[in-house]
Amino acid sequence: MKMSPQEFLDWKTKRITLLAMSGAGKTTLANKLPKANWFHYSGDYRIGTKYLEEPILDNIKRQAMRVPFLRELLLSDSIHISNKITVDNLAPVSSFLGKLGNPELGGLSLQEFKRRQKLHHQAEIAAMNDVPDFIDKAVDIYGYKYFVNDAGGSVCELDSPEVLETLAQNTLIVYIKIPPALEQTIIERAKSDPKPLYYREAFLDEKLAEFMQLKNYASTDVMPPDDFVSWVFPELFKSRLPRYQAIADQYGYTVDANDVSTVKGEDDFIRLIADALGSQQ
């Protein structure tokens, strides 16, 4: 979706998709918008509560069944396990993805890791394809004029032109670009606190082979899980940047993360995007 600054300002039902790496401020920005006016659609929340809900719960139950005390309670239906996923707490999705490596250290086998990666890929495509329906629901059921799609950091990895076309036809795509100074901060933060991530399979195969050769690992089952995540994040970060930019160049617009951090509310947000539209015609 392309438009002039004035067309955007006059747009009565503003619908925006925010794209960026994790840590760029998408969710923080979305939360600064007045909840009375803006429907906040979180792609990761939709993934966790709809498309991966059952696999996530199965994973938790599988872990609980290893504990004799909990096993007995589960088998007798004496306890119930449920998710407490919120827009601001997506830990169950992250824990389901898991980390590749030594099972004795909490890692996953390569086969199981790839199975979960595939499920996440399918779930993210489905969640983004749900955006048009949720735009309609936001208006029809809740009466929201405006809609913000807080897309997951791995949307640029989906290799699905159909998803991008759907988002571009129904929303204004805005890419939050991280400046070089912030890039290193995010990389160092991720390396010191490695978290599960989604990887394109081709990227995973290439970087995993490189990592194992570099570290002389004969099998993924002997790798410390955090080691690969810490090592590969800078590579993943660099590989995603041109993908985000290509999406913005073809379908939308780019804003600077430093400018995003200065946004205090709705008026600042709208002016930021209008300025981006004006400078990128």
Phi, psi and omega in degrees: 000122178241144179199165177277163177304320181292321177298321178294315180297326181276351185295116186282337181233069184299129180228119190229136171254126176262124177244139176179163170295153172301132181102352181279344176108019180301305184292322177300317179296313180300324181287346177279348180277141183299126184292344178285338183251332189245129171273120183264107178261117179259118179299317181293324177295317178297319177301312185288327185265346182241297193272337176243012183302310182292313177300324178296314180294322177299320180295318179295317180295323179299319178291319181295326181292345178281347179261114185309317181298313180289324179303314181297319181291322179294315183294334179264009181057033181272342177229158180234133179252129178218163178274151173239047181288134171228171177302327182264356178225094183250024183303322180299326177294315180298315182293330177292317178303317175068186182233144179282131178153195185304117180301329180291344177253016179090009180276171179248150173293159180299320180297313181291321179299315180292327177297316180291323177300318180296317179298320179294319178302312180296321181293321181291322175299314180297318181296321179287327177289344178280348186305311180302319179296321181286332172299315179294317180296321181301322179280309189291318185268314189256346177077023178283135176278325188242154186220130175236124178264107179273087188283151179293156183296341183263011178301327180290349183265357191287337184051045181233094178303330181296321179296315181295321177298318179298314180295319183291327180285334186249346182218163170270118184273125181236119179264123177270106184272130182274125177290157184307321182297324181280333179306309183295325178297315180294319179297314180295322178297317181292325180289326181279337179225072187295130181239151178302144183219163173265138177232139167302142185298319180297319177295315180301312182299317182294311185286328178294317178299319179296316181295315183294324177291319181297320184262000180061041175268129180276338182210151176293340183287351177253357181283134168296125186307318183292335185298313182292318181299315180295319183290320189276340186303313179302325178292318178296316180304309181296324182288333183278331186303310179294333178292315176300314183297322179297321177296314180296318181296320183277321191244342189207225188217164182239137172234155182273137181299329176296319177292322179299322182294342180272351181293129181252338182191196186299316183297317178298319181299312181295321179293320178302313182289320178300319178296320179297318179297320181292325183272350185237029177289000000 
